[in-house]
Coordinates of C-alpha atoms and ligand atoms in Angstrom, one line a residue:
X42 CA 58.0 67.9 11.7
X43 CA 58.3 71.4 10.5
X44 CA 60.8 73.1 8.5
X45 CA 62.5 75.4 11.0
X46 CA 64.1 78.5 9.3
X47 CA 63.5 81.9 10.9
X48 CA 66.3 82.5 13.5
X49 CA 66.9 84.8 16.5
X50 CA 70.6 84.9 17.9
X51 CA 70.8 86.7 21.3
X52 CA 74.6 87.3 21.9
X53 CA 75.4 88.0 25.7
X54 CA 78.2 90.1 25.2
X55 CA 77.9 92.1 29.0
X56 CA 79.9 92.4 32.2
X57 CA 79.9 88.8 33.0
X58 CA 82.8 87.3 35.1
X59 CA 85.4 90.1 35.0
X60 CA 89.7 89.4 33.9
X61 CA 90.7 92.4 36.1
X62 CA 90.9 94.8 33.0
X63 CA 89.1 97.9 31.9
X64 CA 88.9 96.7 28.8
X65 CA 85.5 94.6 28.1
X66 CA 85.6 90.7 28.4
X67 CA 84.8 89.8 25.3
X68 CA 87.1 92.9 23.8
X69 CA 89.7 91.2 24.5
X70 CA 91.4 89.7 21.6
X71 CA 92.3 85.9 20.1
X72 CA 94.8 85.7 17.5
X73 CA 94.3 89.8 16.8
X74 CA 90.7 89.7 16.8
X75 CA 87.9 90.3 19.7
X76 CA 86.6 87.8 20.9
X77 CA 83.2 88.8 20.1
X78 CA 84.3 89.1 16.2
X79 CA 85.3 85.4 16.7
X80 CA 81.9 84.3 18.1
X81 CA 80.2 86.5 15.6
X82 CA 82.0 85.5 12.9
X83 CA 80.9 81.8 14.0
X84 CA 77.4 82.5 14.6
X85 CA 74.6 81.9 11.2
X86 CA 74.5 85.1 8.9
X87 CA 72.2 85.6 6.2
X88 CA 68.5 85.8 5.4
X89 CA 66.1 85.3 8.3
X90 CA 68.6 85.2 11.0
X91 CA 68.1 88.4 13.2
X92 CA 71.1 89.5 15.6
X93 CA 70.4 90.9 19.2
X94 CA 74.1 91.8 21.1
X95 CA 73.5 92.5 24.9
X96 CA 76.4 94.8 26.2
X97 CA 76.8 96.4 29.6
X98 CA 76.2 99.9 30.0
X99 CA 79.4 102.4 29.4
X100 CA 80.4 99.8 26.9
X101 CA 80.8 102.1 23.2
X102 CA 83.4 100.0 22.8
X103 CA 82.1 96.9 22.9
X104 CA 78.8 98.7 20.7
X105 CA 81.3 100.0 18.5
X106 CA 82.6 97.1 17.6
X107 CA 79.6 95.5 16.7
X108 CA 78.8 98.1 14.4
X109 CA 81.9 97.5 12.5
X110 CA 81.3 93.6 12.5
X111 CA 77.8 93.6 11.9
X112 CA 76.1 96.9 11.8
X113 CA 72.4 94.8 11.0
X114 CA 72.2 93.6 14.7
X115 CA 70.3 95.3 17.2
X116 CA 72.2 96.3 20.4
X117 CA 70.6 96.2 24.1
X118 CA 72.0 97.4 27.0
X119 CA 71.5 95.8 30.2
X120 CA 71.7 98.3 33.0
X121 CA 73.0 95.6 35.9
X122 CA 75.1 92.9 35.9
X123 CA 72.3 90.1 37.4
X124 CA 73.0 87.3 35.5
X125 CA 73.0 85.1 31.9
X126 CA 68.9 84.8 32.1
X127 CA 68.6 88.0 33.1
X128 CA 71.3 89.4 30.2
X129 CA 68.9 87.6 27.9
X130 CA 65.9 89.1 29.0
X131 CA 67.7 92.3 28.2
X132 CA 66.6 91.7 24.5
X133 CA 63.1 90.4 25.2
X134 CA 62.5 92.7 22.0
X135 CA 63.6 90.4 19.5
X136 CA 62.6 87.3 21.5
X137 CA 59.5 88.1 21.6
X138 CA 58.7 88.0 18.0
X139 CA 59.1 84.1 18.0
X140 CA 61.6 83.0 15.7
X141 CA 61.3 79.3 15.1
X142 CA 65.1 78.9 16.9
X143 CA 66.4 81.1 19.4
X144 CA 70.4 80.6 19.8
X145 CA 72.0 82.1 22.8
X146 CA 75.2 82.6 22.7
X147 CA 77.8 83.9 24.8
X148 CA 81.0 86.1 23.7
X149 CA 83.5 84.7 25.9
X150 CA 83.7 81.4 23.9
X151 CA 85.8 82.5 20.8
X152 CA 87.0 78.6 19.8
X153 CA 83.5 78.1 19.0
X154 CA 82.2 76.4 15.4
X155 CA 79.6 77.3 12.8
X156 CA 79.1 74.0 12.5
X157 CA 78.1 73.4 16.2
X158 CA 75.9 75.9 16.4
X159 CA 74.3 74.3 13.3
X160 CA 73.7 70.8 15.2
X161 CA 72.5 72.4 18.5
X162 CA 69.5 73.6 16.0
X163 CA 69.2 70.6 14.6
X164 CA 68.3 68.9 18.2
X165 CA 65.6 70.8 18.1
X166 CA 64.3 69.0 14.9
X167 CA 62.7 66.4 17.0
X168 CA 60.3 69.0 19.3
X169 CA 62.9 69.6 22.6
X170 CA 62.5 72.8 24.0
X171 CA 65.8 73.0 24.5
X172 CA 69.2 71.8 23.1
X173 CA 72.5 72.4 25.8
X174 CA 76.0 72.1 24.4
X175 CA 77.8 69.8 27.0
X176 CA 81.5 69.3 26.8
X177 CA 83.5 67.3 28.9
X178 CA 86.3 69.0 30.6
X179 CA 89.7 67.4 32.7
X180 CA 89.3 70.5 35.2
X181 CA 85.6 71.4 35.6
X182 CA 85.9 74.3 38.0
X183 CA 84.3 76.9 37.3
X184 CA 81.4 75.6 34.9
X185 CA 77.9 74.7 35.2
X186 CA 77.4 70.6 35.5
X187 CA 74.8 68.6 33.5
X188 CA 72.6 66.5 35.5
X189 CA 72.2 63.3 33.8
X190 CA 69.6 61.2 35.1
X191 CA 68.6 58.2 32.8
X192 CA 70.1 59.4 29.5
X193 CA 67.7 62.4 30.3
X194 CA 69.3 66.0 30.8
X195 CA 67.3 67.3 34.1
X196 CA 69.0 70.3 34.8
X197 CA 72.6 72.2 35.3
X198 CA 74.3 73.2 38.4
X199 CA 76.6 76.3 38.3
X200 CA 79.7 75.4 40.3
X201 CA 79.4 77.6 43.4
X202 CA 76.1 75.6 44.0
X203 CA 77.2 72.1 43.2
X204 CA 77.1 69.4 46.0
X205 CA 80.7 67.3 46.1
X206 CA 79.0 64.8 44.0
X207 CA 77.9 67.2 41.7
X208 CA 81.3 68.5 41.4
X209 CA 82.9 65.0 40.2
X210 CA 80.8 65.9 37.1
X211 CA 83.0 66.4 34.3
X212 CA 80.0 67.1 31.7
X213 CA 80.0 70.8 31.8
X214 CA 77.6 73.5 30.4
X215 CA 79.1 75.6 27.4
X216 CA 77.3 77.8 27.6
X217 CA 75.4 78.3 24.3
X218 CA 72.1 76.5 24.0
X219 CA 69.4 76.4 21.7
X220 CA 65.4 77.1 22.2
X221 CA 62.4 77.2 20.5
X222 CA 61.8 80.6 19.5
X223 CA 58.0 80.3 20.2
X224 CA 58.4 78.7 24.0
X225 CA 61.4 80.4 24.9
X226 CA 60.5 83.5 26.3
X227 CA 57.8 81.7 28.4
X228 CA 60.6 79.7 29.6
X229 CA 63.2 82.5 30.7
X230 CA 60.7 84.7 31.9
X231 CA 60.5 81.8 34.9
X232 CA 64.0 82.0 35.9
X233 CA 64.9 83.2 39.4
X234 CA 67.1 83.7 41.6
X235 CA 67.6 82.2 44.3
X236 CA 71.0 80.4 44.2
X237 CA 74.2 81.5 46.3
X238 CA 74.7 84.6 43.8
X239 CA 71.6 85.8 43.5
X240 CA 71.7 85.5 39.9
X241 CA 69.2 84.8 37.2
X242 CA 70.7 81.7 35.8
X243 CA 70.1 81.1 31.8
X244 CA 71.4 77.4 32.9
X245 CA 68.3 76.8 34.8
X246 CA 66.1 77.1 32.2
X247 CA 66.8 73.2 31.6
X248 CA 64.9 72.3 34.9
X249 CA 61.9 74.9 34.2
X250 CA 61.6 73.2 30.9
X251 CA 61.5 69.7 32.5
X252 CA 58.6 70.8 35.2
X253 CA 56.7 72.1 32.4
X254 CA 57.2 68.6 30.9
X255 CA 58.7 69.4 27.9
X256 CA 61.7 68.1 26.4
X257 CA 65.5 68.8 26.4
X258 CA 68.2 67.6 24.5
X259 CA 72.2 67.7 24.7
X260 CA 75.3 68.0 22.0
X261 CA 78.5 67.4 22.9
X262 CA 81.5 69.1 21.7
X263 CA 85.2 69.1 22.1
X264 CA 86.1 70.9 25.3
X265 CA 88.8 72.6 23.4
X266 CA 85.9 74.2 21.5
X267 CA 83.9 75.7 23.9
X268 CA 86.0 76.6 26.5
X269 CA 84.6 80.0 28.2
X270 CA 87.5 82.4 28.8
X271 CA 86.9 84.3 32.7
X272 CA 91.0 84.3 33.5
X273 CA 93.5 85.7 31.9
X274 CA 95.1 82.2 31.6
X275 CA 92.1 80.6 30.0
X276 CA 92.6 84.0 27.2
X277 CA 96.8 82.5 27.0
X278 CA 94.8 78.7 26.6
X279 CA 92.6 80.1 23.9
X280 CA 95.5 81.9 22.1
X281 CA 97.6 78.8 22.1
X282 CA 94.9 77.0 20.8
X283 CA 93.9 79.5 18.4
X284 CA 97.4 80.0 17.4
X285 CA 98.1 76.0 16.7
X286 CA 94.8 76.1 14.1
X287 CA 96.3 79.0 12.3
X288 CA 99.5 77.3 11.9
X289 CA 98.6 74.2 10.7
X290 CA 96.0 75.7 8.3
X291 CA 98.8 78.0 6.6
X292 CA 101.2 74.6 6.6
X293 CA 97.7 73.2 4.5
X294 CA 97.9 76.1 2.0
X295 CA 101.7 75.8 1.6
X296 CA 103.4 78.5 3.7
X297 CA 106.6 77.1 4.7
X298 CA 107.6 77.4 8.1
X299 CA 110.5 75.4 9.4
X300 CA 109.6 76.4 13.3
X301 CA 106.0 76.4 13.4
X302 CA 105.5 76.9 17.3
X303 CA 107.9 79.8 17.1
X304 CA 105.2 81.7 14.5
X305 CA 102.2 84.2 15.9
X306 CA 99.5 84.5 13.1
X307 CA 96.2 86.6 13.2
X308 CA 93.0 84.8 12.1
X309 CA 92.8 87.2 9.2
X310 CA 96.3 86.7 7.9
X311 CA 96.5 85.9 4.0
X312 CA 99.3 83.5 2.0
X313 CA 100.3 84.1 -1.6
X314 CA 101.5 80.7 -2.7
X315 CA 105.5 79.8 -1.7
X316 CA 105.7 82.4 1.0
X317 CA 108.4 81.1 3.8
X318 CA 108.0 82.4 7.4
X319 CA 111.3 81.9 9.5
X320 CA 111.2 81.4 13.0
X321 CA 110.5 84.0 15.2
X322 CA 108.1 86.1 14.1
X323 CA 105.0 88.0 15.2
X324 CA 102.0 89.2 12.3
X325 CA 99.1 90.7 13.8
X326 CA 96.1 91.9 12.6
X327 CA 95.4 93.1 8.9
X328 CA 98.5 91.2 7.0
X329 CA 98.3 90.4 3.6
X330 CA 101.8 88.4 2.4
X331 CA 101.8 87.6 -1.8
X332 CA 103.6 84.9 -3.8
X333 CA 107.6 84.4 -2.9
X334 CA 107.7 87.0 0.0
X335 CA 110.1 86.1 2.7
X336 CA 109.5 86.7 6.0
X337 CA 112.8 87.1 8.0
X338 CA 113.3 86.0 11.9
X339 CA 112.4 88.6 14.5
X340 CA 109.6 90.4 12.5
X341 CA 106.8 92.0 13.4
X342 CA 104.0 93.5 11.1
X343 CA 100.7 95.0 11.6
X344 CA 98.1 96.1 9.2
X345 CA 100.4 95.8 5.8
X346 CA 100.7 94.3 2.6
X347 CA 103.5 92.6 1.4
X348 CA 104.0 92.4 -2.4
X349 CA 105.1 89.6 -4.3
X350 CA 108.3 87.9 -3.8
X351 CA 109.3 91.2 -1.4
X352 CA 111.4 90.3 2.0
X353 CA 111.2 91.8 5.2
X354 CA 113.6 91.5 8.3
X355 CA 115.3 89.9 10.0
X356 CA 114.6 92.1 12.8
X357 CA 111.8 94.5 10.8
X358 CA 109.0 96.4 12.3
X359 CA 106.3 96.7 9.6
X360 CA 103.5 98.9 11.3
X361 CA 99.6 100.0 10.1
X362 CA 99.5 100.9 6.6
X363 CA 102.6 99.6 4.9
X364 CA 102.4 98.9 2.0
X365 CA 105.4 96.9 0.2
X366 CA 105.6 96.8 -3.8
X367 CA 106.6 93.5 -5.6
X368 CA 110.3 92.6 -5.3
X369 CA 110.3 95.5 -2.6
X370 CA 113.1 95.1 0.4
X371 CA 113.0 96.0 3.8
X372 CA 116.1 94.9 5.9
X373 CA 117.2 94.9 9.6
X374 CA 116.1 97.2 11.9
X375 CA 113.6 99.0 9.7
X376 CA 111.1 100.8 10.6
X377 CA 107.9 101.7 7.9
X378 CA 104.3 103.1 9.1
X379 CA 101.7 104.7 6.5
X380 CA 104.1 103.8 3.9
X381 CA 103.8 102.8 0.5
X382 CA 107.2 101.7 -0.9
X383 CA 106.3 100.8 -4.4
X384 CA 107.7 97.6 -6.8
X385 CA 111.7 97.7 -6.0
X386 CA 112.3 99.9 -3.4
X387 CA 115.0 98.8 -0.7
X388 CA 115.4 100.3 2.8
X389 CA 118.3 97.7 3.9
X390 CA 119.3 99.0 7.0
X391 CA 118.0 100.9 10.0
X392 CA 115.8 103.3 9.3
X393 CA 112.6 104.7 10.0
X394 CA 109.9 105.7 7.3
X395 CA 106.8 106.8 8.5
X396 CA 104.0 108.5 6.2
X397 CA 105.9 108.1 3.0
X398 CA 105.3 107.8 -0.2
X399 CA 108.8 105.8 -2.0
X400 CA 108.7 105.5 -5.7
X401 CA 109.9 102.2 -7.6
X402 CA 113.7 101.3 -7.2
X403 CA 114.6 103.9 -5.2
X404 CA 117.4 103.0 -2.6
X405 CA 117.9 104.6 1.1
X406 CA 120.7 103.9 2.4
X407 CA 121.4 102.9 6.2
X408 CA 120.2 105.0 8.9
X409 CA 118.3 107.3 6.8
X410 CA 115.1 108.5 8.2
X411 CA 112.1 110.6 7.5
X412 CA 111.5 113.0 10.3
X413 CA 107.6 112.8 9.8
X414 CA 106.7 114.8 13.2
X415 CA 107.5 118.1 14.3
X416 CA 106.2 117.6 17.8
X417 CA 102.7 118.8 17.3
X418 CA 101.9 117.3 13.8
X419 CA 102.8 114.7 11.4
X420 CA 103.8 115.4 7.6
X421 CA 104.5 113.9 4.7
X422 CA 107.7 112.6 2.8
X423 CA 107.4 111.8 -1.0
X424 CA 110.0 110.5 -2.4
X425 CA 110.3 110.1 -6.7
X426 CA 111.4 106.6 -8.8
X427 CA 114.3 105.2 -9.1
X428 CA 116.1 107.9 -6.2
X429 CA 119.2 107.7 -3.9
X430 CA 119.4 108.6 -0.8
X431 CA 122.6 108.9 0.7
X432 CA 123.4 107.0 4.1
X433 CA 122.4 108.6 7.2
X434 CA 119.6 111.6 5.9
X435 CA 117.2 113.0 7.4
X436 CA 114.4 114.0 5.4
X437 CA 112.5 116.6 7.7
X438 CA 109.0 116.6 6.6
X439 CA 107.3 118.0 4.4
X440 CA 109.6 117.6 1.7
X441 CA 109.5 116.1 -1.5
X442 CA 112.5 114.3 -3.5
X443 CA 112.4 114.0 -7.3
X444 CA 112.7 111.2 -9.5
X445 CA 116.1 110.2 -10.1
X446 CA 117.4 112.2 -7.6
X447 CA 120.2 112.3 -5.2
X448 CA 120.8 113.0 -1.3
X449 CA 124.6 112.9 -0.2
X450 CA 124.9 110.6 3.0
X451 CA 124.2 112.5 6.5
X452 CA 122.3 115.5 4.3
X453 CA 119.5 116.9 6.1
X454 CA 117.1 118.1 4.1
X455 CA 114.3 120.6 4.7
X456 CA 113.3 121.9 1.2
X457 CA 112.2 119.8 -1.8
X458 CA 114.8 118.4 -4.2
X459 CA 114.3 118.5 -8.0
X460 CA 114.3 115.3 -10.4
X461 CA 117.6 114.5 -11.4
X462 CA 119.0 117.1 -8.5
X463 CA 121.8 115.8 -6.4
X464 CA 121.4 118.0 -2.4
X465 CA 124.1 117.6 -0.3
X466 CA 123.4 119.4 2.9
X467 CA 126.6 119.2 5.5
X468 CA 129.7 121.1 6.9
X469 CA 132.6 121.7 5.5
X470 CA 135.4 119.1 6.5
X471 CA 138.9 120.0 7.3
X472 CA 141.9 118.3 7.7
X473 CA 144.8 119.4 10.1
X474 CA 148.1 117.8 8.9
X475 CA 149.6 115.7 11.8
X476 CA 146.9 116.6 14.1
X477 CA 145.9 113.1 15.3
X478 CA 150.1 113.0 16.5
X479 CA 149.8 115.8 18.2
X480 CA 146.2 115.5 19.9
X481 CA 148.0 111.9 21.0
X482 CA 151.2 113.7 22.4
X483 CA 148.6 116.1 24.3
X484 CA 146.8 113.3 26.1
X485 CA 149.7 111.0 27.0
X486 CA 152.1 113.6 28.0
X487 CA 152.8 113.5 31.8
X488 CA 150.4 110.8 32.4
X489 CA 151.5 107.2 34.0
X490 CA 152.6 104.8 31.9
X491 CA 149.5 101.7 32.1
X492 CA 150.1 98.5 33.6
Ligands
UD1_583 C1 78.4 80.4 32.2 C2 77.4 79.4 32.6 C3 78.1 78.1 33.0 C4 78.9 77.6 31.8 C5 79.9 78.7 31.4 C6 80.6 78.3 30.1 C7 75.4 80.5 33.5 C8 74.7 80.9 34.7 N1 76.6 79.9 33.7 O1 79.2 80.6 33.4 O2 77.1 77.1 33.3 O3 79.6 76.4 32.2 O4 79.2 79.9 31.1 O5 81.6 79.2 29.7 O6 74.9 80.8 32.4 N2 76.9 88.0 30.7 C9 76.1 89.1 30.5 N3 75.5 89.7 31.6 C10 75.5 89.1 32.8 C11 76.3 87.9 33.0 C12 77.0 87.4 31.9 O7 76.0 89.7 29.4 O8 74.8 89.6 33.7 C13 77.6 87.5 29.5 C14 79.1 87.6 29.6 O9 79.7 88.7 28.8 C15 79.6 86.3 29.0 C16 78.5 85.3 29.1 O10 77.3 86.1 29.4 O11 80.0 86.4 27.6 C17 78.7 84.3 30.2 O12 78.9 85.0 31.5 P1 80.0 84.5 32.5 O13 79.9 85.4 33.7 O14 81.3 84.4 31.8 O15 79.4 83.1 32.9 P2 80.2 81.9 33.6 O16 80.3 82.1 35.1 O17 81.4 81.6 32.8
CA584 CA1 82.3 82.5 31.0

């Protein structure tokens, strides 16, 4: 037995079975993140493994993506949509070449483990051809069946071409499988296509590899794992099972959450230590949340960072690019985007700040708003330490407010204010003595009486 080291991972990442979107399959994301960034963030990294991602053609998304997750890999495009085998072949390239593993892998399973794709290579150890990841699964619909026959794997049958008998099989195909790099391409190249789709099957590469009187070998996994997402349902499955790790990994590391279930996470969310969660809310992608924050009901952030012992919500919309200072506040109905609202700072009650620098301590009152676009562009509002800003402003961008400044409530202001200035922008009130009387008189007079 060999030390096997060098490694080739083809990812088919193309127009397989379609989810009646224009967005990619394997775009489509898990817990705020692709699915592909899933599988790739699953799949071995590092020296001596080599990365081939197959897309569909018209897919710059999909490539695009895969530049920002791994921009080492090698991208092939394959022109039609004829199959797994055939998706495979599409990166004959790096096949070819003969790593000592190759590890096909498909980007519509995003539950999928770094440590099963470590012991699908290891069945290899003993000289198989090929190692299949089986799962066993309560519905099998839709998936490719292993055919057992004496403990032996002797091939897979997709579903549409199953016999009854073969459909009672619950072992099911997951999809990924393992080869060795210096057989495999003689092995795929064999592939046809001559089953009711008119497909070139990767699954059939199992029987070619019998007839050639080599060996296979099979891992089984957790269904939950390995489940391939086609629907739109299987994506909600995925979620919900994506969703319940993320949960009880930041219960693990001490976020307290007193209605678990009732909490969306993103697989990249980060906890300082004694951050509470209340029920109710929704983080998505690109959340960091430091030491003592408090996250109140009815939330939802994006893309921000939340500063030490700060407290959002209830009822807060925290969108790309906020960034909250320690101790910072941001109350109900509140709305921030490309904000930095630095140590202090408290926005308490509906308003909207969007690109906007706050300094420390400053306080803006309810309803205030910075009017950041003029219907064509968007500008800037800066705003000084340790500043007031009276209730109901608006702040028409660009403008800039001074440290230690002060706006008068409902002030609209369109030219910068000093440090230390106090800008009151409004009409003048007046009172009429007894007018409320008289305006009643006016608009009861001559009118039924009611009831
Ligand atoms: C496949 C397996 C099936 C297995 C199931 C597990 C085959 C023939 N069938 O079926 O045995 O139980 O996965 O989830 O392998 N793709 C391409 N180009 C193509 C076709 C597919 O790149 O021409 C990619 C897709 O993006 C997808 C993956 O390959 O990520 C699998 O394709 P899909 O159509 O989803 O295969 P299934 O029918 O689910
Ligand atoms: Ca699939």
């Amino acid at each position: 037995m060999t030390a096997r080291t060098s490694l080739t991972i083809v990812l088919a990442a193309g127009e397989g079975t379609r989810m009646r979107s224009s967005i990619p399959k394997v775009l489509h994301p898990v817990a705020g993140q692709s699915m592909l960034a899933h599988v790739l963030g699953a799949s071995p990294s590092g020296a001596g493994a080599a990365l081939a991602v197959v897309i569909g053609p018209d897919h710059q998304p999909v490539a695009a993506e895969i530049r920002r997750l791994r921009p080492d890999a090698t991208t092939f495009i394959q022109r039609e949509r004829l199959g797994t085998a055939h998706a495979v072949l599409a990166a004959r390239e790096a096949i070819i070449g003969g790593a000592d593993d190759l590890l096909v892998v498909f980007g519509d399973t995003p539950l999928i483990s770094a440590a099963t794709f470590e012991r699908l290579r290891a069945a290899l150890k003993n000289g198989a051809a090929l190692a299949v990841l089986g799962f066993r699964a309560a519905d099998p619909t839709g998936y490719g069946r292993l055919l057992v026959e004496g403990g032996e794997l002797r091939a897979i049958r997709e579903h549409a071409d199953a016999s009854p008998a073969e459909r009672a099989i619950t072992l099911c195909n997951a999809g990924v499988m393992a080869f060795d790099g210096h057989r495999a391409l003689q092995i795929i190249e064999k592939i046809g296509n001559s089953n009711s789709k008119a497909e070139y099957y990767l699954v059939d590469a199992v029987a070619i590899v019998r007839e050639l009187g080599w060996e296979t070998a099979v891992i089984e996994t957790s269904g939950e794992e390995v489940r391939g997402i086609n629907t739109k349902a299987q994506l909600a499955e995925a979620e919900q099972i994506m969703q319940a790790r993320l949960r009880t990994a930041a219960l693990e590391a001490g976020v307290t959450m007193i209605a678990p279930e009732t909490i969306y996470l993103a697989a990249d969310t980060t906890f300082g230590n004694d951050v509470t969660i209340e029920p109710f809310v929704v983080i998505g992608p690109g959340v960091s949340i430091s030491d003592g924050a408090v996250i109140h009901s009815f939330s939802h952030i994006v893309q921000s960072s939340i500063g030490r012992n700060a407290s959002v919500g209830p009822y807060a919309r925290l969108r790309p690019g906020t960034l909250l200072g320690d101790g910072a506040k941001i109350g109900n109905f509140v709305e921030t985007k490309a904000a930095v609202l630095e140590a202090g700072v408290k926005v308490n009650h509906l308003s909207y700040i969007g690109d906007a620098h706050i300094g420390a301590n400053t306080n803006i009152g309810a309803g205030s708003i910075t009017c950041n676009y003029d219907g064509f562009s968007k500008h800037r509002t800066t705003i000084g330490v340790g500043a007031f800003i009276g209730t109901n402003s608006s702040l028409v961008a660009p403008v800039k407010i001074g440290n230690a400044a002060y706006v008068g409530s409902g002030s609209v202001i369109t030219r910068d204010v000093p440090d230390n200035a106090l800008a009151v922008e409004r009409g003048q009130q007046t009172n009429r003595e007894g007018g409320a009387a008289r305006y009643r008189e006016m608009k009861t007079r001559g009118e039924p009486k009611q009831g």
